[in-house]
mmCIF file with all atom_site columns, C-alpha atoms in Angstrom:
data_model
loop_
_atom_site.group_PDB
_atom_site.id
_atom_site.type_symbol
_atom_site.label_atom_id
_atom_site.label_alt_id
_atom_site.label_comp_id
_atom_site.label_asym_id
_atom_site.label_entity_id
_atom_site.label_seq_id
_atom_site.pdbx_PDB_ins_code
_atom_site.Cartn_x
_atom_site.Cartn_y
_atom_site.Cartn_z
_atom_site.occupancy
_atom_site.B_iso_or_equiv
_atom_site.pdbx_formal_charge
_atom_site.auth_seq_id
_atom_site.auth_comp_id
_atom_site.auth_asym_id
_atom_site.auth_atom_id
_atom_site.pdbx_PDB_model_num
ATOM 1   C CA . ASP A 1 1   ? -14.090 -4.483  14.215  1.00 0.00 ? 777  ASP A CA 1
ATOM 2   C CA . VAL A 1 2   ? -10.800 -3.495  13.022  1.00 0.00 ? 778  VAL A CA 1
ATOM 3   C CA . ILE A 1 3   ? -10.289 0.165   12.685  1.00 0.00 ? 779  ILE A CA 1
ATOM 4   C CA . LEU A 1 4   ? -7.383  2.461   12.000  1.00 0.00 ? 780  LEU A CA 1
ATOM 5   C CA . MET A 1 5   ? -8.130  6.400   12.163  1.00 0.00 ? 781  MET A CA 1
ATOM 6   C CA . GLU A 1 6   ? -4.777  8.643   11.294  1.00 0.00 ? 782  GLU A CA 1
ATOM 7   C CA . SER A 1 7   ? -5.085  12.311  12.193  1.00 0.00 ? 783  SER A CA 1
ATOM 8   C CA . GLY A 1 8   ? -2.235  14.904  11.693  1.00 0.00 ? 784  GLY A CA 1
ATOM 9   C CA . GLY A 1 9   ? -2.860  16.249  8.298   1.00 0.00 ? 785  GLY A CA 1
ATOM 10  C CA . ASP A 1 10  ? -2.758  19.962  7.765   1.00 0.00 ? 786  ASP A CA 1
ATOM 11  C CA . LEU A 1 11  ? -1.012  22.708  5.353   1.00 0.00 ? 787  LEU A CA 1
ATOM 12  C CA . VAL A 1 12  ? 2.908   23.089  6.024   1.00 0.00 ? 788  VAL A CA 1
ATOM 13  C CA . GLN A 1 13  ? 5.029   25.101  4.770   1.00 0.00 ? 789  GLN A CA 1
ATOM 14  C CA . PRO A 1 14  ? 8.320   23.790  3.202   1.00 0.00 ? 790  PRO A CA 1
ATOM 15  C CA . GLY A 1 15  ? 10.919  22.627  5.725   1.00 0.00 ? 791  GLY A CA 1
ATOM 16  C CA . GLY A 1 16  ? 7.684   22.430  7.730   1.00 0.00 ? 792  GLY A CA 1
ATOM 17  C CA . SER A 1 17  ? 7.605   19.504  10.776  1.00 0.00 ? 793  SER A CA 1
ATOM 18  C CA . LEU A 1 18  ? 4.493   17.413  10.921  1.00 0.00 ? 794  LEU A CA 1
ATOM 19  C CA . ARG A 1 19  ? 3.494   14.304  13.300  1.00 0.00 ? 795  ARG A CA 1
ATOM 20  C CA . LEU A 1 20  ? 0.783   11.860  12.010  1.00 0.00 ? 796  LEU A CA 1
ATOM 21  C CA . SER A 1 21  ? -0.584  9.795   14.173  1.00 0.00 ? 797  SER A CA 1
ATOM 22  C CA . CYS A 1 22  ? -2.946  6.190   13.576  1.00 0.00 ? 798  CYS A CA 1
ATOM 23  C CA . ARG A 1 23  ? -5.238  5.382   16.245  1.00 0.00 ? 799  ARG A CA 1
ATOM 24  C CA . ALA A 1 24  ? -5.654  1.288   16.094  1.00 0.00 ? 800  ALA A CA 1
ATOM 25  C CA . SER A 1 25  ? -8.321  -0.872  17.475  1.00 0.00 ? 801  SER A CA 1
ATOM 26  C CA . GLY A 1 26  ? -9.806  -4.394  17.397  1.00 0.00 ? 802  GLY A CA 1
ATOM 27  C CA . PHE A 1 27  ? -6.858  -6.085  17.060  1.00 0.00 ? 803  PHE A CA 1
ATOM 28  C CA . SER A 1 28  ? -3.519  -6.915  18.929  1.00 0.00 ? 804  SER A CA 1
ATOM 29  C CA . PHE A 1 29  ? -1.720  -3.994  17.602  1.00 0.00 ? 805  PHE A CA 1
ATOM 30  C CA . SER A 1 30  ? 1.639   -6.246  18.531  1.00 0.00 ? 806  SER A CA 1
ATOM 31  C CA . ASP A 1 31  ? 1.323   -8.954  16.063  1.00 0.00 ? 807  ASP A CA 1
ATOM 32  C CA . TYR A 1 32  ? 1.296   -7.229  12.855  1.00 0.00 ? 808  TYR A CA 1
ATOM 33  C CA . ALA A 1 33  ? 3.099   -4.649  10.758  1.00 0.00 ? 809  ALA A CA 1
ATOM 34  C CA . MET A 1 34  ? 1.839   -0.719  10.004  1.00 0.00 ? 810  MET A CA 1
ATOM 35  C CA . SER A 1 35  ? 2.625   0.948   7.660   1.00 0.00 ? 811  SER A CA 1
ATOM 36  C CA . TRP A 1 36  ? 2.386   4.290   6.038   1.00 0.00 ? 812  TRP A CA 1
ATOM 37  C CA . VAL A 1 37  ? 1.284   4.597   2.592   1.00 0.00 ? 813  VAL A CA 1
ATOM 38  C CA . ARG A 1 38  ? 0.273   7.571   0.139   1.00 0.00 ? 814  ARG A CA 1
ATOM 39  C CA . GLN A 1 39  ? -0.753  8.890   -2.437  1.00 0.00 ? 815  GLN A CA 1
ATOM 40  C CA . ALA A 1 40  ? -0.139  12.213  -4.172  1.00 0.00 ? 816  ALA A CA 1
ATOM 41  C CA . PRO A 1 41  ? -2.658  14.212  -6.244  1.00 0.00 ? 817  PRO A CA 1
ATOM 42  C CA . GLY A 1 42  ? -3.287  12.412  -9.668  1.00 0.00 ? 818  GLY A CA 1
ATOM 43  C CA . LYS A 1 43  ? -0.119  9.956   -8.761  1.00 0.00 ? 819  LYS A CA 1
ATOM 44  C CA . GLY A 1 44  ? -0.161  6.309   -7.659  1.00 0.00 ? 820  GLY A CA 1
ATOM 45  C CA . LEU A 1 45  ? 0.536   4.732   -4.545  1.00 0.00 ? 821  LEU A CA 1
ATOM 46  C CA . GLU A 1 46  ? 3.702   5.228   -2.711  1.00 0.00 ? 822  GLU A CA 1
ATOM 47  C CA . TRP A 1 47  ? 4.993   2.999   0.031   1.00 0.00 ? 823  TRP A CA 1
ATOM 48  C CA . VAL A 1 48  ? 6.782   5.876   3.569   1.00 0.00 ? 824  VAL A CA 1
ATOM 49  C CA . SER A 1 49  ? 7.297   3.767   5.897   1.00 0.00 ? 825  SER A CA 1
ATOM 50  C CA . GLY A 1 50  ? 6.528   0.196   8.283   1.00 0.00 ? 826  GLY A CA 1
ATOM 51  C CA . VAL A 1 51  ? 7.703   -1.194  11.383  1.00 0.00 ? 827  VAL A CA 1
ATOM 52  C CA . ARG A 1 52  ? 7.608   -5.179  12.234  1.00 0.00 ? 828  ARG A CA 1
ATOM 53  C CA . GLY A 1 53  ? 5.344   -6.650  14.763  1.00 0.00 ? 829  GLY A CA 1
ATOM 54  C CA . SER A 1 54  ? 7.728   -8.931  16.075  1.00 0.00 ? 830  SER A CA 1
ATOM 55  C CA . ASP A 1 55  ? 10.644  -6.530  16.769  1.00 0.00 ? 831  ASP A CA 1
ATOM 56  C CA . GLY A 1 56  ? 9.685   -3.189  15.857  1.00 0.00 ? 832  GLY A CA 1
ATOM 57  C CA . ILE A 1 57  ? 12.444  -3.078  13.197  1.00 0.00 ? 833  ILE A CA 1
ATOM 58  C CA . ARG A 1 58  ? 11.704  0.095   11.963  1.00 0.00 ? 834  ARG A CA 1
ATOM 59  C CA . TYR A 1 59  ? 12.023  0.688   7.577   1.00 0.00 ? 835  TYR A CA 1
ATOM 60  C CA . HIS A 1 60  ? 11.865  3.715   5.220   1.00 0.00 ? 836  HIS A CA 1
ATOM 61  C CA . ALA A 1 61  ? 11.348  4.582   1.741   1.00 0.00 ? 837  ALA A CA 1
ATOM 62  C CA . ASP A 1 62  ? 14.480  6.395   -0.293  1.00 0.00 ? 838  ASP A CA 1
ATOM 63  C CA . SER A 1 63  ? 12.715  9.272   -0.785  1.00 0.00 ? 839  SER A CA 1
ATOM 64  C CA . VAL A 1 64  ? 11.942  9.749   3.166   1.00 0.00 ? 840  VAL A CA 1
ATOM 65  C CA . LYS A 1 65  ? 14.737  8.306   4.436   1.00 0.00 ? 841  LYS A CA 1
ATOM 66  C CA . GLY A 1 66  ? 16.938  10.823  6.658   1.00 0.00 ? 842  GLY A CA 1
ATOM 67  C CA . ARG A 1 67  ? 13.450  13.023  6.647   1.00 0.00 ? 843  ARG A CA 1
ATOM 68  C CA . PHE A 1 68  ? 10.810  10.895  8.090   1.00 0.00 ? 844  PHE A CA 1
ATOM 69  C CA . THR A 1 69  ? 10.374  8.117   10.993  1.00 0.00 ? 845  THR A CA 1
ATOM 70  C CA . ILE A 1 70  ? 7.932   6.026   11.391  1.00 0.00 ? 846  ILE A CA 1
ATOM 71  C CA . SER A 1 71  ? 6.971   4.934   15.560  1.00 0.00 ? 847  SER A CA 1
ATOM 72  C CA . ARG A 1 72  ? 4.689   3.355   17.578  1.00 0.00 ? 848  ARG A CA 1
ATOM 73  C CA . ASP A 1 73  ? 3.166   2.856   20.913  1.00 0.00 ? 849  ASP A CA 1
ATOM 74  C CA . THR A 1 74  ? 2.141   -0.406  21.893  1.00 0.00 ? 850  THR A CA 1
ATOM 75  C CA . SER A 1 75  ? 0.719   0.392   25.165  1.00 0.00 ? 851  SER A CA 1
ATOM 76  C CA . THR A 1 76  ? -1.882  2.628   22.800  1.00 0.00 ? 852  THR A CA 1
ATOM 77  C CA . SER A 1 77  ? -2.061  0.996   19.816  1.00 0.00 ? 853  SER A CA 1
ATOM 78  C CA . THR A 1 78  ? -0.888  4.130   17.346  1.00 0.00 ? 854  THR A CA 1
ATOM 79  C CA . LEU A 1 79  ? 1.722   4.379   15.103  1.00 0.00 ? 855  LEU A CA 1
ATOM 80  C CA . SER A 1 80  ? 2.933   7.145   14.360  1.00 0.00 ? 856  SER A CA 1
ATOM 81  C CA . LEU A 1 81  ? 4.844   9.630   11.544  1.00 0.00 ? 857  LEU A CA 1
ATOM 82  C CA . GLN A 1 82  ? 7.158   12.533  12.522  1.00 0.00 ? 858  GLN A CA 1
ATOM 83  C CA . MET A 1 83  ? 8.113   14.169  8.581   1.00 0.00 ? 859  MET A CA 1
ATOM 84  C CA . ASN A 1 84  ? 10.637  17.057  9.001   1.00 0.00 ? 860  ASN A CA 1
ATOM 85  C CA . GLY A 1 85  ? 11.812  18.972  6.007   1.00 0.00 ? 861  GLY A CA 1
ATOM 86  C CA . LEU A 1 86  ? 8.785   18.899  4.419   1.00 0.00 ? 862  LEU A CA 1
ATOM 87  C CA . ARG A 1 87  ? 8.832   19.442  0.302   1.00 0.00 ? 863  ARG A CA 1
ATOM 88  C CA . VAL A 1 88  ? 6.433   20.150  -2.006  1.00 0.00 ? 864  VAL A CA 1
ATOM 89  C CA . ASP A 1 89  ? 6.187   16.777  -3.726  1.00 0.00 ? 865  ASP A CA 1
ATOM 90  C CA . ASP A 1 90  ? 5.353   14.974  -0.122  1.00 0.00 ? 866  ASP A CA 1
ATOM 91  C CA . THR A 1 91  ? 2.182   16.787  -0.643  1.00 0.00 ? 867  THR A CA 1
ATOM 92  C CA . ALA A 1 92  ? -0.531  13.633  -0.611  1.00 0.00 ? 868  ALA A CA 1
ATOM 93  C CA . ILE A 1 93  ? -3.094  11.658  1.366   1.00 0.00 ? 869  ILE A CA 1
ATOM 94  C CA . TYR A 1 94  ? -1.485  9.479   3.747   1.00 0.00 ? 870  TYR A CA 1
ATOM 95  C CA . TYR A 1 95  ? -2.919  6.254   4.823   1.00 0.00 ? 871  TYR A CA 1
ATOM 96  C CA . CYS A 1 96  ? -1.989  4.245   7.492   1.00 0.00 ? 872  CYS A CA 1
ATOM 97  C CA . ALA A 1 97  ? -2.715  0.193   6.750   1.00 0.00 ? 873  ALA A CA 1
ATOM 98  C CA . LYS A 1 98  ? -2.064  -2.681  8.762   1.00 0.00 ? 874  LYS A CA 1
ATOM 99  C CA . SER A 1 99  ? -0.340  -5.869  7.705   1.00 0.00 ? 875  SER A CA 1
ATOM 100 C CA . SER A 1 100 ? -2.845  -9.182  6.721   1.00 0.00 ? 876  SER A CA 1
ATOM 101 C CA . VAL A 1 101 ? -0.653  -11.127 8.374   1.00 0.00 ? 877  VAL A CA 1
ATOM 102 C CA . GLY A 1 102 ? 2.486   -10.923 10.763  1.00 0.00 ? 878  GLY A CA 1
ATOM 103 C CA . ASP A 1 103 ? 5.427   -8.907  9.409   1.00 0.00 ? 879  ASP A CA 1
ATOM 104 C CA . TYR A 1 104 ? 4.230   -8.612  5.789   1.00 0.00 ? 880  TYR A CA 1
ATOM 105 C CA . ILE A 1 105 ? 4.327   -5.119  5.596   1.00 0.00 ? 881  ILE A CA 1
ATOM 106 C CA . GLU A 1 106 ? 3.993   -4.916  2.091   1.00 0.00 ? 882  GLU A CA 1
ATOM 107 C CA . SER A 1 107 ? 0.335   -7.426  2.545   1.00 0.00 ? 883  SER A CA 1
ATOM 108 C CA . MET A 1 108 ? -2.075  -4.807  4.041   1.00 0.00 ? 884  MET A CA 1
ATOM 109 C CA . ASP A 1 109 ? -5.534  -5.931  4.593   1.00 0.00 ? 885  ASP A CA 1
ATOM 110 C CA . VAL A 1 110 ? -6.853  -3.391  6.736   1.00 0.00 ? 886  VAL A CA 1
ATOM 111 C CA . TRP A 1 111 ? -6.527  0.777   6.078   1.00 0.00 ? 887  TRP A CA 1
ATOM 112 C CA . GLY A 1 112 ? -7.712  3.975   7.726   1.00 0.00 ? 888  GLY A CA 1
ATOM 113 C CA . LYS A 1 113 ? -9.392  6.584   5.723   1.00 0.00 ? 889  LYS A CA 1
ATOM 114 C CA . GLY A 1 114 ? -6.113  8.343   4.925   1.00 0.00 ? 890  GLY A CA 1
ATOM 115 C CA . THR A 1 115 ? -5.504  12.399  5.970   1.00 0.00 ? 891  THR A CA 1
ATOM 116 C CA . THR A 1 116 ? -4.391  15.073  3.603   1.00 0.00 ? 892  THR A CA 1
ATOM 117 C CA . VAL A 1 117 ? -1.072  16.499  3.697   1.00 0.00 ? 893  VAL A CA 1
ATOM 118 C CA . ILE A 1 118 ? -0.292  19.616  1.793   1.00 0.00 ? 894  ILE A CA 1
ATOM 119 C CA . VAL A 1 119 ? 2.828   21.032  1.381   1.00 0.00 ? 895  VAL A CA 1
ATOM 120 C CA . SER A 1 120 ? 3.138   24.555  0.095   1.00 0.00 ? 896  SER A CA 1
ATOM 121 C CA . SER A 1 121 ? 3.956   28.474  0.861   1.00 0.00 ? 897  SER A CA 1
ATOM 122 C CA . GLN B 2 1   ? 9.803   5.229   -12.700 1.00 0.00 ? 934  GLN B CA 1
ATOM 123 C CA . SER B 2 2   ? 8.271   2.588   -10.296 1.00 0.00 ? 935  SER B CA 1
ATOM 124 C CA . VAL B 2 3   ? 10.632  -0.690  -9.390  1.00 0.00 ? 936  VAL B CA 1
ATOM 125 C CA . LEU B 2 4   ? 7.134   -2.720  -10.414 1.00 0.00 ? 937  LEU B CA 1
ATOM 126 C CA . THR B 2 5   ? 6.072   -1.940  -13.867 1.00 0.00 ? 938  THR B CA 1
ATOM 127 C CA . GLN B 2 6   ? 2.597   -2.617  -14.792 1.00 0.00 ? 939  GLN B CA 1
ATOM 128 C CA . PRO B 2 7   ? 0.980   -1.130  -18.020 1.00 0.00 ? 940  PRO B CA 1
ATOM 129 C CA . PRO B 2 8   ? -0.699  2.022   -17.481 1.00 0.00 ? 941  PRO B CA 1
ATOM 130 C CA . SER B 2 9   ? -4.278  1.009   -19.041 1.00 0.00 ? 942  SER B CA 1
ATOM 131 C CA . ALA B 2 10  ? -6.287  -2.204  -19.687 1.00 0.00 ? 943  ALA B CA 1
ATOM 132 C CA . SER B 2 11  ? -9.613  -2.343  -21.027 1.00 0.00 ? 944  SER B CA 1
ATOM 133 C CA . GLY B 2 12  ? -12.794 -5.037  -21.101 1.00 0.00 ? 945  GLY B CA 1
ATOM 134 C CA . THR B 2 13  ? -16.445 -5.278  -21.782 1.00 0.00 ? 946  THR B CA 1
ATOM 135 C CA . PRO B 2 14  ? -18.783 -6.997  -19.120 1.00 0.00 ? 947  PRO B CA 1
ATOM 136 C CA . GLY B 2 15  ? -18.287 -10.469 -18.819 1.00 0.00 ? 948  GLY B CA 1
ATOM 137 C CA . GLN B 2 16  ? -15.265 -10.879 -20.326 1.00 0.00 ? 949  GLN B CA 1
ATOM 138 C CA . ARG B 2 17  ? -11.685 -11.849 -19.047 1.00 0.00 ? 950  ARG B CA 1
ATOM 139 C CA . VAL B 2 18  ? -9.347  -9.657  -18.490 1.00 0.00 ? 951  VAL B CA 1
ATOM 140 C CA . THR B 2 19  ? -5.275  -10.135 -16.798 1.00 0.00 ? 952  THR B CA 1
ATOM 141 C CA . LEU B 2 20  ? -3.044  -7.463  -16.073 1.00 0.00 ? 953  LEU B CA 1
ATOM 142 C CA . SER B 2 21  ? 0.363   -7.728  -15.397 1.00 0.00 ? 954  SER B CA 1
ATOM 143 C CA . CYS B 2 22  ? 3.704   -7.026  -13.343 1.00 0.00 ? 955  CYS B CA 1
ATOM 144 C CA . SER B 2 23  ? 6.717   -6.833  -13.690 1.00 0.00 ? 956  SER B CA 1
ATOM 145 C CA . GLY B 2 24  ? 9.592   -7.393  -11.124 1.00 0.00 ? 957  GLY B CA 1
ATOM 146 C CA . SER B 2 25  ? 13.025  -8.393  -11.485 1.00 0.00 ? 958  SER B CA 1
ATOM 147 C CA . ASN B 2 26  ? 14.903  -11.121 -8.695  1.00 0.00 ? 959  ASN B CA 1
ATOM 148 C CA . SER B 2 27  ? 14.840  -8.699  -6.118  1.00 0.00 ? 960  SER B CA 1
ATOM 149 C CA . ASN B 2 28  ? 11.381  -8.533  -5.442  1.00 0.00 ? 961  ASN B CA 1
ATOM 150 C CA . ILE B 2 29  ? 8.803   -10.767 -7.393  1.00 0.00 ? 962  ILE B CA 1
ATOM 151 C CA . GLY B 2 30  ? 11.291  -13.164 -8.478  1.00 0.00 ? 963  GLY B CA 1
ATOM 152 C CA . ILE B 2 31  ? 12.169  -14.131 -4.729  1.00 0.00 ? 964  ILE B CA 1
ATOM 153 C CA . LEU B 2 32  ? 9.049   -13.030 -2.618  1.00 0.00 ? 965  LEU B CA 1
ATOM 154 C CA . THR B 2 33  ? 5.315   -12.534 -2.766  1.00 0.00 ? 966  THR B CA 1
ATOM 155 C CA . VAL B 2 34  ? 3.273   -10.569 -4.690  1.00 0.00 ? 967  VAL B CA 1
ATOM 156 C CA . HIS B 2 35  ? 0.104   -8.596  -3.651  1.00 0.00 ? 968  HIS B CA 1
ATOM 157 C CA . TRP B 2 36  ? -2.777  -6.866  -5.149  1.00 0.00 ? 969  TRP B CA 1
ATOM 158 C CA . TYR B 2 37  ? -4.782  -3.886  -4.563  1.00 0.00 ? 970  TYR B CA 1
ATOM 159 C CA . GLN B 2 38  ? -8.010  -2.316  -6.034  1.00 0.00 ? 971  GLN B CA 1
ATOM 160 C CA . LYS B 2 39  ? -7.903  1.577   -5.534  1.00 0.00 ? 972  LYS B CA 1
ATOM 161 C CA . LEU B 2 40  ? -11.406 3.314   -6.502  1.00 0.00 ? 973  LEU B CA 1
ATOM 162 C CA . PRO B 2 41  ? -11.724 6.928   -6.257  1.00 0.00 ? 974  PRO B CA 1
ATOM 163 C CA . GLY B 2 42  ? -12.067 8.741   -3.079  1.00 0.00 ? 975  GLY B CA 1
ATOM 164 C CA . THR B 2 43  ? -11.335 5.265   -0.969  1.00 0.00 ? 976  THR B CA 1
ATOM 165 C CA . ALA B 2 44  ? -8.480  3.474   0.432   1.00 0.00 ? 977  ALA B CA 1
ATOM 166 C CA . PRO B 2 45  ? -7.359  0.571   -1.003  1.00 0.00 ? 978  PRO B CA 1
ATOM 167 C CA . LYS B 2 46  ? -8.371  -2.695  -0.791  1.00 0.00 ? 979  LYS B CA 1
ATOM 168 C CA . LEU B 2 47  ? -6.503  -6.315  -0.456  1.00 0.00 ? 980  LEU B CA 1
ATOM 169 C CA . LEU B 2 48  ? -7.822  -8.224  -3.443  1.00 0.00 ? 981  LEU B CA 1
ATOM 170 C CA . ILE B 2 49  ? -5.018  -11.174 -3.625  1.00 0.00 ? 982  ILE B CA 1
ATOM 171 C CA . ARG B 2 50  ? -2.159  -11.876 -1.122  1.00 0.00 ? 983  ARG B CA 1
ATOM 172 C CA . HIS B 2 51  ? 0.814   -14.092 -1.046  1.00 0.00 ? 984  HIS B CA 1
ATOM 173 C CA . ASN B 2 52  ? 0.466   -14.114 -5.304  1.00 0.00 ? 985  ASN B CA 1
ATOM 174 C CA . ASP B 2 53  ? -2.797  -16.369 -5.388  1.00 0.00 ? 986  ASP B CA 1
ATOM 175 C CA . GLN B 2 54  ? -4.695  -15.698 -1.982  1.00 0.00 ? 987  GLN B CA 1
ATOM 176 C CA . ARG B 2 55  ? -7.355  -14.394 -2.175  1.00 0.00 ? 988  ARG B CA 1
ATOM 177 C CA . PRO B 2 56  ? -8.717  -12.203 1.224   1.00 0.00 ? 989  PRO B CA 1
ATOM 178 C CA . SER B 2 57  ? -12.212 -13.206 2.894   1.00 0.00 ? 990  SER B CA 1
ATOM 179 C CA . GLY B 2 58  ? -14.776 -11.050 1.418   1.00 0.00 ? 991  GLY B CA 1
ATOM 180 C CA . VAL B 2 59  ? -12.599 -10.806 -2.352  1.00 0.00 ? 992  VAL B CA 1
ATOM 181 C CA . PRO B 2 60  ? -14.792 -12.529 -5.245  1.00 0.00 ? 993  PRO B CA 1
ATOM 182 C CA . ASP B 2 61  ? -13.521 -15.522 -6.451  1.00 0.00 ? 994  ASP B CA 1
ATOM 183 C CA . ARG B 2 62  ? -13.952 -13.977 -10.251 1.00 0.00 ? 995  ARG B CA 1
ATOM 184 C CA . PHE B 2 63  ? -10.433 -12.014 -9.056  1.00 0.00 ? 996  PHE B CA 1
ATOM 185 C CA . SER B 2 64  ? -7.456  -14.788 -9.426  1.00 0.00 ? 997  SER B CA 1
ATOM 186 C CA . GLY B 2 65  ? -3.653  -13.981 -8.971  1.00 0.00 ? 998  GLY B CA 1
ATOM 187 C CA . SER B 2 66  ? -0.216  -16.088 -9.873  1.00 0.00 ? 999  SER B CA 1
ATOM 188 C CA . LYS B 2 67  ? 3.322   -15.827 -10.200 1.00 0.00 ? 1000 LYS B CA 1
ATOM 189 C CA . SER B 2 68  ? 6.335   -17.107 -12.795 1.00 0.00 ? 1001 SER B CA 1
ATOM 190 C CA . GLY B 2 69  ? 9.502   -16.063 -12.262 1.00 0.00 ? 1002 GLY B CA 1
ATOM 191 C CA . THR B 2 70  ? 9.607   -12.320 -11.885 1.00 0.00 ? 1003 THR B CA 1
ATOM 192 C CA . SER B 2 71  ? 6.209   -11.417 -13.331 1.00 0.00 ? 1004 SER B CA 1
ATOM 193 C CA . ALA B 2 72  ? 2.853   -11.311 -12.067 1.00 0.00 ? 1005 ALA B CA 1
ATOM 194 C CA . SER B 2 73  ? -0.534  -11.564 -13.047 1.00 0.00 ? 1006 SER B CA 1
ATOM 195 C CA . LEU B 2 74  ? -4.296  -10.362 -11.579 1.00 0.00 ? 1007 LEU B CA 1
ATOM 196 C CA . ALA B 2 75  ? -7.372  -11.604 -13.429 1.00 0.00 ? 1008 ALA B CA 1
ATOM 197 C CA . ILE B 2 76  ? -10.496 -10.812 -13.173 1.00 0.00 ? 1009 ILE B CA 1
ATOM 198 C CA . ASN B 2 77  ? -13.554 -12.768 -14.627 1.00 0.00 ? 1010 ASN B CA 1
ATOM 199 C CA . GLY B 2 78  ? -16.692 -11.710 -15.921 1.00 0.00 ? 1011 GLY B CA 1
ATOM 200 C CA . LEU B 2 79  ? -15.938 -8.599  -16.235 1.00 0.00 ? 1012 LEU B CA 1
ATOM 201 C CA . GLN B 2 80  ? -18.211 -6.046  -14.147 1.00 0.00 ? 1013 GLN B CA 1
ATOM 202 C CA . SER B 2 81  ? -18.807 -2.395  -14.322 1.00 0.00 ? 1014 SER B CA 1
ATOM 203 C CA . GLU B 2 82  ? -17.764 -2.076  -10.789 1.00 0.00 ? 1015 GLU B CA 1
ATOM 204 C CA . ASP B 2 83  ? -14.494 -3.500  -11.583 1.00 0.00 ? 1016 ASP B CA 1
ATOM 205 C CA . GLU B 2 84  ? -13.650 0.093   -13.047 1.00 0.00 ? 1017 GLU B CA 1
ATOM 206 C CA . ALA B 2 85  ? -10.783 1.243   -11.016 1.00 0.00 ? 1018 ALA B CA 1
ATOM 207 C CA . ASP B 2 86  ? -6.813  1.378   -10.251 1.00 0.00 ? 1019 ASP B CA 1
ATOM 208 C CA . TYR B 2 87  ? -5.107  -2.226  -10.083 1.00 0.00 ? 1020 TYR B CA 1
ATOM 209 C CA . TYR B 2 88  ? -1.479  -2.026  -8.195  1.00 0.00 ? 1021 TYR B CA 1
ATOM 210 C CA . CYS B 2 89  ? 0.783   -5.380  -7.090  1.00 0.00 ? 1022 CYS B CA 1
ATOM 211 C CA . ALA B 2 90  ? 3.311   -5.277  -4.422  1.00 0.00 ? 1023 ALA B CA 1
ATOM 212 C CA . ALA B 2 91  ? 6.002   -6.361  -3.205  1.00 0.00 ? 1024 ALA B CA 1
ATOM 213 C CA . TRP B 2 92  ? 8.940   -6.894  -0.658  1.00 0.00 ? 1025 TRP B CA 1
ATOM 214 C CA . ASP B 2 93  ? 11.987  -5.342  -2.082  1.00 0.00 ? 1026 ASP B CA 1
ATOM 215 C CA . ASP B 2 94  ? 14.981  -7.401  -0.311  1.00 0.00 ? 1027 ASP B CA 1
ATOM 216 C CA . ARG B 2 95  ? 17.756  -4.991  -2.227  1.00 0.00 ? 1028 ARG B CA 1
ATOM 217 C CA . LEU B 2 96  ? 15.730  -1.738  -1.229  1.00 0.00 ? 1029 LEU B CA 1
ATOM 218 C CA . ARG B 2 97  ? 14.620  -2.972  2.080   1.00 0.00 ? 1030 ARG B CA 1
ATOM 219 C CA . GLY B 2 98  ? 11.351  -1.743  1.784   1.00 0.00 ? 1031 GLY B CA 1
ATOM 220 C CA . ALA B 2 99  ? 7.962   -2.620  0.145   1.00 0.00 ? 1032 ALA B CA 1
ATOM 221 C CA . VAL B 2 100 ? 7.530   -1.452  -3.450  1.00 0.00 ? 1033 VAL B CA 1
ATOM 222 C CA . PHE B 2 101 ? 4.329   -0.524  -5.720  1.00 0.00 ? 1034 PHE B CA 1
ATOM 223 C CA . GLY B 2 102 ? 3.732   -0.575  -9.274  1.00 0.00 ? 1035 GLY B CA 1
ATOM 224 C CA . GLY B 2 103 ? 2.133   2.362   -11.235 1.00 0.00 ? 1036 GLY B CA 1
ATOM 225 C CA . GLY B 2 104 ? -0.940  0.825   -11.387 1.00 0.00 ? 1037 GLY B CA 1
ATOM 226 C CA . THR B 2 105 ? -2.823  -0.034  -14.229 1.00 0.00 ? 1038 THR B CA 1
ATOM 227 C CA . LYS B 2 106 ? -6.353  1.533   -15.048 1.00 0.00 ? 1039 LYS B CA 1
ATOM 228 C CA . LEU B 2 107 ? -8.942  -0.384  -15.783 1.00 0.00 ? 1040 LEU B CA 1
ATOM 229 C CA . THR B 2 108 ? -12.134 1.066   -17.508 1.00 0.00 ? 1041 THR B CA 1
ATOM 230 C CA . VAL B 2 109 ? -14.936 -1.038  -18.659 1.00 0.00 ? 1042 VAL B CA 1
ATOM 231 C CA . LEU B 2 110 ? -16.360 -0.014  -21.822 1.00 0.00 ? 1043 LEU B CA 1
#
């Protein structure tokens, strides 16, 4: 079975940092693009960051550029999201997701259960 | 304000056909493919349609997708109560160099 399991969500103060992890299993991790997608309370889905499987090129949404960094470790099949300079509006459930084919970051067929990040003083 | 525009709500009765729309531009839907997701409360999103009109295995054939120009549609035939959910379109945006979602349409089955 293809499984994605997120961890690292927590309560953090504004301006703080957090690192999310997503452990993948059941597929060839380096063959697929991976993404982080979030949903703030009462809001819609927002794509946050993605990394291509073929070449590791990384992309970030404008809302997190310069603050968040996506990375992957193909030796442990782990996707990470380093979140710095956290703001109240970063509060959300963060999902890890796998592309359905190759480097199509926006087509995500397997999702984790999500990990909750709360930014509050 | 989302890059992809979806009506915030839609409704239908059991057995009816409903169509949900998604409008984009020439930097996303106009030149690239569209994907649709179903989101139920408390669960992770589910990929319903990929690359405009392809159904992943396990998705009922009641769901279908289409694209024309800078717009796309998701059609649900034979509406069922369990189809009540939020539906999101998504695409890659070549100008923004990132994936974009629509704001979502909340579908109510009356």
